[in-house]
Every structure is written in structure tokens, then in C-alpha cells.
PDB file of C-alpha atoms in Angstrom:
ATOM      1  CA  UNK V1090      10.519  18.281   5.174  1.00 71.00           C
ATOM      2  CA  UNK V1091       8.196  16.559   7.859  1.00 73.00           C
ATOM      3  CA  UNK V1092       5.288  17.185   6.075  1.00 79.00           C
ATOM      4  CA  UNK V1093       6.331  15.573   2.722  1.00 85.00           C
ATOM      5  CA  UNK V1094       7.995  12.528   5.056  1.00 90.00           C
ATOM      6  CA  UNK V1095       4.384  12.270   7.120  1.00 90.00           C
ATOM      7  CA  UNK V1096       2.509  12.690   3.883  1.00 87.00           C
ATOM      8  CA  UNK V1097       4.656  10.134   1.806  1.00 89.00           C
ATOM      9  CA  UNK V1098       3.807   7.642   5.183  1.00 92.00           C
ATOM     10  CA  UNK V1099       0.819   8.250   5.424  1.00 89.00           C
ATOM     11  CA  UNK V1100      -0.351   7.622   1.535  1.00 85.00           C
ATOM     12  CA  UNK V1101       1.679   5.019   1.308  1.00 88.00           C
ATOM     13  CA  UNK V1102       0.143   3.037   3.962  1.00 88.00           C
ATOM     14  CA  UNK V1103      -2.877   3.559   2.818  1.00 83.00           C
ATOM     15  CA  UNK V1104      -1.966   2.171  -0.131  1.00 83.00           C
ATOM     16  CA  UNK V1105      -0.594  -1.244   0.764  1.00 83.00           C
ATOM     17  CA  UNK V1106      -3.765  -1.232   3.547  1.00 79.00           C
ATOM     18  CA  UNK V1107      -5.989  -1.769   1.372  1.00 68.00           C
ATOM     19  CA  UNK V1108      -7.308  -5.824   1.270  1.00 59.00           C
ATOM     20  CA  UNK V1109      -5.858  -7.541  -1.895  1.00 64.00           C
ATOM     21  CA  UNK V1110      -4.144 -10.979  -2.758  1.00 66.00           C
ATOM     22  CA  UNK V1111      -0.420  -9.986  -1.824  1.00 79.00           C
ATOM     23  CA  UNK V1112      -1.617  -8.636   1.560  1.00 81.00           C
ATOM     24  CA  UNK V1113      -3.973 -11.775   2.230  1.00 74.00           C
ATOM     25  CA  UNK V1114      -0.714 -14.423   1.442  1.00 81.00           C
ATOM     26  CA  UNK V1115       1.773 -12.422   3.449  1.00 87.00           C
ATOM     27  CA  UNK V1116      -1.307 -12.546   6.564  1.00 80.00           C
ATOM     28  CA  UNK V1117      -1.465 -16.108   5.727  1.00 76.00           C
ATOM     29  CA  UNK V1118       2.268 -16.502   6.214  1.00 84.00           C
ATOM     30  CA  UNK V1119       2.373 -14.606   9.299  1.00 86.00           C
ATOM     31  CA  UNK V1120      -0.372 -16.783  10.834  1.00 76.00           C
ATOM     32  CA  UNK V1121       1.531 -20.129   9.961  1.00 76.00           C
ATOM     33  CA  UNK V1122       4.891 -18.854  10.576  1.00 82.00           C
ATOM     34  CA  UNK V1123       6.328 -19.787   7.870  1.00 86.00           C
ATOM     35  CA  UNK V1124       8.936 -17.718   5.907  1.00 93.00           C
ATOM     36  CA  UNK V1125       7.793 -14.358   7.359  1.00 94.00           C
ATOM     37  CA  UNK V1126      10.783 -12.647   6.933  1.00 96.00           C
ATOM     38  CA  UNK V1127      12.485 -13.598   3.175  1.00 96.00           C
ATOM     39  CA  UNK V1128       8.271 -12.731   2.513  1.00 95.00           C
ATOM     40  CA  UNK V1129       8.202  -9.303   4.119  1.00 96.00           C
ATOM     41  CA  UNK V1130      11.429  -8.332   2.806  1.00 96.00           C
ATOM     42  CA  UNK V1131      10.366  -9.283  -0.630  1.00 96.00           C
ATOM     43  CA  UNK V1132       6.922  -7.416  -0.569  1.00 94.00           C
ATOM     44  CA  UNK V1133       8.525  -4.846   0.912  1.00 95.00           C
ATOM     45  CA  UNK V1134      11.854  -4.246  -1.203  1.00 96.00           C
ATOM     46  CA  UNK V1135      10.170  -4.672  -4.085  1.00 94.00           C
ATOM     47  CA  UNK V1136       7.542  -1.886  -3.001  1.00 92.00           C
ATOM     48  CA  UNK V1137      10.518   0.402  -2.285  1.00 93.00           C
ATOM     49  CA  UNK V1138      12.612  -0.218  -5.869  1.00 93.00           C
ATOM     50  CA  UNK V1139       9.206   0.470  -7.503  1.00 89.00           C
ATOM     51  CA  UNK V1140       8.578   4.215  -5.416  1.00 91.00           C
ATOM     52  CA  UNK V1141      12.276   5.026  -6.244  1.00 91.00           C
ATOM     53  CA  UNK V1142      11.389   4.131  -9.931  1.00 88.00           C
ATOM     54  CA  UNK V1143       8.220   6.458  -9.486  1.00 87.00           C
ATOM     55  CA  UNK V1144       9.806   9.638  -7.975  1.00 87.00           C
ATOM     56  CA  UNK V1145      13.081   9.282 -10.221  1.00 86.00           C
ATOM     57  CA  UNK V1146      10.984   9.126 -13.488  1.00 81.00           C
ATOM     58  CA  UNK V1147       8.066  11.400 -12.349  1.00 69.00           C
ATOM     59  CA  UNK V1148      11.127  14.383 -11.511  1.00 60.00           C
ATOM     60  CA  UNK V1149      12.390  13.905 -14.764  1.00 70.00           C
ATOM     61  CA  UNK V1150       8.931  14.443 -16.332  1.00 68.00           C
ATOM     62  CA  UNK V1151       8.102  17.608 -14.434  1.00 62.00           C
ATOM     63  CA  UNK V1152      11.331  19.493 -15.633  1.00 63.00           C
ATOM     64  CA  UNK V1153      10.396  18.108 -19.144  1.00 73.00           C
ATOM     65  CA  UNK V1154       7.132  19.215 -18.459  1.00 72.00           C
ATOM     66  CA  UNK V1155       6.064  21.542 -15.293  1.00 70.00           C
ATOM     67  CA  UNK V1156       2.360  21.622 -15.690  1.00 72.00           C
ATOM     68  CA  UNK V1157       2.419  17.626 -14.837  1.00 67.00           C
ATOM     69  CA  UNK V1158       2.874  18.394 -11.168  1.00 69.00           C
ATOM     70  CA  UNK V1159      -0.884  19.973 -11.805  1.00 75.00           C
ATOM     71  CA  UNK V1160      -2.076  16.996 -13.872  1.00 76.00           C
ATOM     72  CA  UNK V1161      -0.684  14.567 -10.774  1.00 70.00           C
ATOM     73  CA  UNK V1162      -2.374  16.464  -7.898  1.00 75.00           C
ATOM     74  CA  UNK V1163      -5.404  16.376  -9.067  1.00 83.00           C
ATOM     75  CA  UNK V1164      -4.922  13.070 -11.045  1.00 80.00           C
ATOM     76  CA  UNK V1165      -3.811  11.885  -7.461  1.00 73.00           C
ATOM     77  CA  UNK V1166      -6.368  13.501  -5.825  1.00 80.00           C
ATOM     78  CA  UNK V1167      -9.514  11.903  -8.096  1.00 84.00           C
ATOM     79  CA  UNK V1168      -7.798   8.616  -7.596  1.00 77.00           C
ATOM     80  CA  UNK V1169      -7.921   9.102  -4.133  1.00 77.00           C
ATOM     81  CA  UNK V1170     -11.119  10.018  -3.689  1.00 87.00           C
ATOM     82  CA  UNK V1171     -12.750   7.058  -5.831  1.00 85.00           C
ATOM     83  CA  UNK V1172      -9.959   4.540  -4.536  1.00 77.00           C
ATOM     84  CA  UNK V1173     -11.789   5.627  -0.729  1.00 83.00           C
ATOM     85  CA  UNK V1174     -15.229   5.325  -1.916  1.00 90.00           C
ATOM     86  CA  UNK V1175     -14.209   1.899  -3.219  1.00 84.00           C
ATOM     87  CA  UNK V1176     -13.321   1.387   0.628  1.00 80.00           C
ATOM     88  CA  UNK V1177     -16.427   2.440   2.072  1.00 90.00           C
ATOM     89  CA  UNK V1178     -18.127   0.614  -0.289  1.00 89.00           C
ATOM     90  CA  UNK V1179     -16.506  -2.523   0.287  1.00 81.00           C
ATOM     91  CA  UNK V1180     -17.322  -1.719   4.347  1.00 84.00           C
ATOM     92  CA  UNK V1181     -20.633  -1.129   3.635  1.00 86.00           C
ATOM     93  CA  UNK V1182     -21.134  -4.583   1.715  1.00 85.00           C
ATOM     94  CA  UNK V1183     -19.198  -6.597   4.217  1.00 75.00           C
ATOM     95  CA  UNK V1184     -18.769 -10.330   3.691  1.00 58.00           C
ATOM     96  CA  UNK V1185     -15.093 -10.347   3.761  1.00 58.00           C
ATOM     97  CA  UNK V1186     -12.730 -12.643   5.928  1.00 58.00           C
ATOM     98  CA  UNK V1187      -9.684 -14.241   5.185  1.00 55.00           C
ATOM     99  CA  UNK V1188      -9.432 -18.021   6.804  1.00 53.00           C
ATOM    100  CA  UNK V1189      -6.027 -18.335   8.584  1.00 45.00           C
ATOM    101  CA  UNK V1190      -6.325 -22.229   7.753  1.00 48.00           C
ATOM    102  CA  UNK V1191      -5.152 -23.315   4.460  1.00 49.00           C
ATOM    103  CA  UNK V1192      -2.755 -25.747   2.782  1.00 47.00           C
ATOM    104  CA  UNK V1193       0.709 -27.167   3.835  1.00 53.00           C
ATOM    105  CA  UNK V1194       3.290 -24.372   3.861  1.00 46.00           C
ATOM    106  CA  UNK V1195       4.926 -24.097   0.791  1.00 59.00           C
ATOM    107  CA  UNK V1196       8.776 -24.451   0.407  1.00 86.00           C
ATOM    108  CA  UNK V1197      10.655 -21.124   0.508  1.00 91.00           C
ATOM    109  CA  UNK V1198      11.842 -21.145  -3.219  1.00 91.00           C
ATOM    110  CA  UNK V1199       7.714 -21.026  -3.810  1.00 88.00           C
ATOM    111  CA  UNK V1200       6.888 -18.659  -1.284  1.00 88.00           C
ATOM    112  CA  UNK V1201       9.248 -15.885  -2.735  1.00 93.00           C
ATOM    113  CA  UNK V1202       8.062 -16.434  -6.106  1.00 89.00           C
ATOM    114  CA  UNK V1203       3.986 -16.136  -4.820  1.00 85.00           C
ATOM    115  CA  UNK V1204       5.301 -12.567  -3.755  1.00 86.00           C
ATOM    116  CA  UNK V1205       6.849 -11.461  -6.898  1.00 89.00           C
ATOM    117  CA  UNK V1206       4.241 -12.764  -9.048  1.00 85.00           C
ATOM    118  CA  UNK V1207       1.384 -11.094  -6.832  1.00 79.00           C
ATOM    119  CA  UNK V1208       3.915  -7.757  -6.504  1.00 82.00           C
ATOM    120  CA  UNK V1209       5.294  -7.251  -9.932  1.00 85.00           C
ATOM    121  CA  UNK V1210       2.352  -9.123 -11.774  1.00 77.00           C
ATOM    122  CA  UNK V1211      -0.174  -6.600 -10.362  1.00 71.00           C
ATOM    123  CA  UNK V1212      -1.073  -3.956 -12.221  1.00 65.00           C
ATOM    124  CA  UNK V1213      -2.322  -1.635  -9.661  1.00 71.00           C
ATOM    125  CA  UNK V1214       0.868  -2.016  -8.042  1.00 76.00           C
ATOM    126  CA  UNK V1215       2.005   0.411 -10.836  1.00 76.00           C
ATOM    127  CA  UNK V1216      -0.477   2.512 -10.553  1.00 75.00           C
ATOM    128  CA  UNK V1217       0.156   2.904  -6.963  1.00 79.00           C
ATOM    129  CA  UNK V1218       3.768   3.142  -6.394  1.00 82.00           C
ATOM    130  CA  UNK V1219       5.292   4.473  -9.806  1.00 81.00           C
ATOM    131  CA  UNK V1220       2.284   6.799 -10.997  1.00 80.00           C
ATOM    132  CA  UNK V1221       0.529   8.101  -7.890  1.00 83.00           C
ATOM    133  CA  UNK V1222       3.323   8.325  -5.235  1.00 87.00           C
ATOM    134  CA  UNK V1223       5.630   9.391  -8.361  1.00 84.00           C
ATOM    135  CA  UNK V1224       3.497  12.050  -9.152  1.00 83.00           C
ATOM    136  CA  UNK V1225       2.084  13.159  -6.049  1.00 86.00           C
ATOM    137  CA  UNK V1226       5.864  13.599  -4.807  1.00 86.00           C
ATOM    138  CA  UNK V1227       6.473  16.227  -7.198  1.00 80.00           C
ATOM    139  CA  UNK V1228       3.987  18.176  -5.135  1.00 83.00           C
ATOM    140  CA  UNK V1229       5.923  18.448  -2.429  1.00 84.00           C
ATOM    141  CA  UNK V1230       8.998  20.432  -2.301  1.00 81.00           C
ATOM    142  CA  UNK V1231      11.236  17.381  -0.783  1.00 87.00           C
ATOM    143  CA  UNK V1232       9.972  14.854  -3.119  1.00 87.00           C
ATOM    144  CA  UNK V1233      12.414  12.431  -1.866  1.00 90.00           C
ATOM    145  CA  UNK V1234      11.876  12.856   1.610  1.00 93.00           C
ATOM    146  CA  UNK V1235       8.175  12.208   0.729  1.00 92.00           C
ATOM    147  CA  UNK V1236      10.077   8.675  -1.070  1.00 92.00           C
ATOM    148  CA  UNK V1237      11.478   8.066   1.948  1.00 94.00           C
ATOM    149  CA  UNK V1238       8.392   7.738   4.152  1.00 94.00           C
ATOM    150  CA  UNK V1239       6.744   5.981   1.855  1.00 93.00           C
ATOM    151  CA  UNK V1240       8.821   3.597   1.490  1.00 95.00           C
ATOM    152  CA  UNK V1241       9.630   3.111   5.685  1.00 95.00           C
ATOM    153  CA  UNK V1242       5.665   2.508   5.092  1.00 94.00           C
ATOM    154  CA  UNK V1243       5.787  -0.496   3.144  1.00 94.00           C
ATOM    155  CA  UNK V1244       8.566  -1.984   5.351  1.00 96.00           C
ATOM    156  CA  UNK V1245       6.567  -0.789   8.442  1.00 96.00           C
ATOM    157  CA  UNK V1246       3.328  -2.369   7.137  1.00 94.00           C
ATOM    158  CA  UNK V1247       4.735  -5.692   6.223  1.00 95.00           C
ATOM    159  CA  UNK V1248       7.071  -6.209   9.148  1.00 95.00           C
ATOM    160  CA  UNK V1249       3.793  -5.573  11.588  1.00 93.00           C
ATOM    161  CA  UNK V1250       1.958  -7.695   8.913  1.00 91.00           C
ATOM    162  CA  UNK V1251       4.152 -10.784   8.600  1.00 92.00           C
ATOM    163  CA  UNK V1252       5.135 -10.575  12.351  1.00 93.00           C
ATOM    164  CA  UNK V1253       2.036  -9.490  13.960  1.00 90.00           C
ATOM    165  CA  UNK V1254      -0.528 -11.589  12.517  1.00 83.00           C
ATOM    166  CA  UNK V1255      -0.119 -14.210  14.988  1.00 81.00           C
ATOM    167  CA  UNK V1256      -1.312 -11.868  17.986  1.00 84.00           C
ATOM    168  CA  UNK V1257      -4.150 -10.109  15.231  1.00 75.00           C
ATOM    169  CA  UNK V1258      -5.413 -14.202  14.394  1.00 72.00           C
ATOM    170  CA  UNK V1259      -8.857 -13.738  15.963  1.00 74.00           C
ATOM    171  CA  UNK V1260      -9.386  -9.815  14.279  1.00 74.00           C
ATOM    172  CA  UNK V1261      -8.649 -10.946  11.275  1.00 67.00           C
ATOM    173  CA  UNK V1262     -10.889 -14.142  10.547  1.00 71.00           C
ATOM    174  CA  UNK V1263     -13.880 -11.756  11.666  1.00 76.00           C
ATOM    175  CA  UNK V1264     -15.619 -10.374   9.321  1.00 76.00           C
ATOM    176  CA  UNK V1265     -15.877  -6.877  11.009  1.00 82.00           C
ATOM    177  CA  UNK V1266     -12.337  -6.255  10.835  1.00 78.00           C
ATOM    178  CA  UNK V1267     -12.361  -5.783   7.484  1.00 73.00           C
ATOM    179  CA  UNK V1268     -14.949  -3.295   7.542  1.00 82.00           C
ATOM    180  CA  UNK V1269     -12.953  -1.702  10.156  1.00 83.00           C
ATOM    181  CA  UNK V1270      -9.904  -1.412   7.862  1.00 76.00           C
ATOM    182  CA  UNK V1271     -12.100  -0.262   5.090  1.00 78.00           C
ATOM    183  CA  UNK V1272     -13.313   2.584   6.577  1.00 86.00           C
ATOM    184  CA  UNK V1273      -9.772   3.784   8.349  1.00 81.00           C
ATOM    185  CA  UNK V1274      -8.208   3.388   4.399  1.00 77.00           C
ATOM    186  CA  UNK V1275     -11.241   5.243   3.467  1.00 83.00           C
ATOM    187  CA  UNK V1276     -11.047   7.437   5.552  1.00 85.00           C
ATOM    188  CA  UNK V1277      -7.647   8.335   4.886  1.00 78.00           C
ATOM    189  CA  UNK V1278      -7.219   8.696   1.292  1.00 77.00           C
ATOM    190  CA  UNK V1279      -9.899  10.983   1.351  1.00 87.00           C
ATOM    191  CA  UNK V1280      -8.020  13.703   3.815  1.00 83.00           C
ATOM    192  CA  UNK V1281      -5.066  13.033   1.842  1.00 75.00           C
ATOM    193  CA  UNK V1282      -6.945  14.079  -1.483  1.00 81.00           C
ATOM    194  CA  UNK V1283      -8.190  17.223   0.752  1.00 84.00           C
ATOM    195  CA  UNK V1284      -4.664  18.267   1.461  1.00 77.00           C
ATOM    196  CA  UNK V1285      -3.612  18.018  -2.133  1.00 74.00           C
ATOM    197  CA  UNK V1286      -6.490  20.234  -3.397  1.00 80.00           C
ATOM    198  CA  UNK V1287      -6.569  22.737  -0.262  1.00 80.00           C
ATOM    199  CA  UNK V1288      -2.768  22.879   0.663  1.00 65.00           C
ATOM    200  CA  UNK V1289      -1.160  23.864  -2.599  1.00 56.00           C
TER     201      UNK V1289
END
């Protein structure tokens, strides 16, 4: 039961680590202070009806079909392994920054609907949170426990996120950071994929 809770943590921080256009406004709105919390509780409630969605559907598929849980782990574990190439890749190119300065803080009504339209709008978000965690749930034997730490990930990641970025506003308008964070995600996927294929 650890295991799958670690394991569903684990992935699904790597998940939301990785440096996209939700992750950038929510930084954005931690480093002006402006609606961080109706912003992290909509990134991250939305991330957690989304993994529910995933494990529900993906347990209902594997007694329809068992041979799926197959198909996911090493569906999940390709993924994995190109999604933390894509990492080092991006870590080895560099170039990336995100400027904390920007435009006048939007009005609240506006700032929840940037987060649904960059959660729900996404199309990797999907791919993330319904198929992969979905299916790579079913390969543990307390799928829901694996939910679970997945989805104390997402509120984890954008509570320290939202909140922290004021004391991370220097590390995160240099470049190297993001190579930094590259590499860890990287890094991580790609023992998760290992565990998939050498654990089961």
C-alpha cells in the first residue's frame, strides 16, 4: 500500500513538474500575489477530479479486459521514457526562463477561467491524468491508494507553487533552473518506467 501511494506521488509530480503554460501562470501568480489560492485550488481540484476519472474508468476497462493492465505498463512505461528524454533534451538546449514581470493582475473572475482553459483545454492533461495515471494504477494492487498520492501531488505541487514562488523569485527567472528541473523530471520518469518494466 506504500508503494502504490509513493509511486502514485511520485509520477504524479513528475507530471505536473514538467514546464508548460498552466505551471508558468500559476508561478506568475505566486510571484505577484495575486489570487494564489482560488488558483491553486483550481489547478489542483481539477487535476484530482480528472485522476479519479482515470482510475475509475481505467478499473472498469481491466475487468472488461485484463490484458490492458499489460498494454498500460508498458504503454506507460514508453511514454515515460520519451516524455524524460523530452526533459533532457529541453536541459540540454537551455534558453528557458519565465519573467516574473508582466501585466496588471487580472480580476479573479479571469484568473479562474485562465486555469480552466489552460487545465481542461490541454490535451496532454488527458493524457497525463486519465490515460497514464489511469492505467498505470491498475498495475498496482491498491490502485486507489496509488489515486490518492497522486492526487496529494498535485495539491502538494501547486500549494508550494502558488505560495512559494515568492521566496523561489530569483531561481526561477534564471535560466539554469530550468535545466535543473529538466533533468530532476527526467530523471525521474525514467526510474519510474524502470520500476514498471523490472518490478512486475
Amino acid at each position: 500500500m506504500i508503494s502504490s501511494l509513493t509511486a502514485g506521488f511520485a509520477l504524479g509530480l513528475s507530471l505536473i513538474l514538467a514546464i508548460g503554460a498552466q505551471n508558468s501562470f500559476v508561478l506568475r501568480q505566486g510571484l505577484r500575489g495575486e489570487f494564489v489560492l482560488p488558483v491553486v485550488l483550481t489547478c489542483a481540484i481539477s487535476d484530482a477530479i480528472l485522476i479519479v476519472a482515470g482510475v475509475a474508468g481505467f478499473g472498469a476497462l481491466v475487468d472488461a479486459a485484463p490484458f490492458a493492465v499489460d498494454l498500460a505498463r508498458w504503454g506507460g512505461a514508453a511514454f515515460l521514457v520519451v516524455y524524460g528524454a523530452l526533459n533532457f533534451a529541453s536541459a540540454y538546449r537551455g534558453g528557458s526562463s519565465l519573467a516574473s514581470e508582466g501585466a496588471n493582475a487580472p480580476k479573479l473572475s479571469k484568473a479562474i477561467g485562465t486555469c480552466l482553459v489552460l487545465t481542461w483545454l490541454n490535451p496532454h492533461v488527458y493524457l497525463d491524468t486519465v490515460v497514464l495515471l489511469g492505467g498505470i494504477s491498475a498495475t498496482y494492487d491498491s490502485p486507489w491508494v496509488f489515486a490518492v498520492g497522486a492526487v496529494c501531488a498535485s495539491f502538494t505541487f501547486f500549494f508550494s507553487l502558488g505560495y512559494g514562488a515568492a521566496l523561489l523569485r530569483g531561481f526561477f527567472t534564471n535560466p539554469l533552473s530550468w535545466r535543473i528541473l529538466d533533468v530532476l523530471v527526467g530523471v525521474t520518469m525514467w526510474a519510474i518506467a524502470a520500476s514498471l518494466l523490472l518490478n512486475h
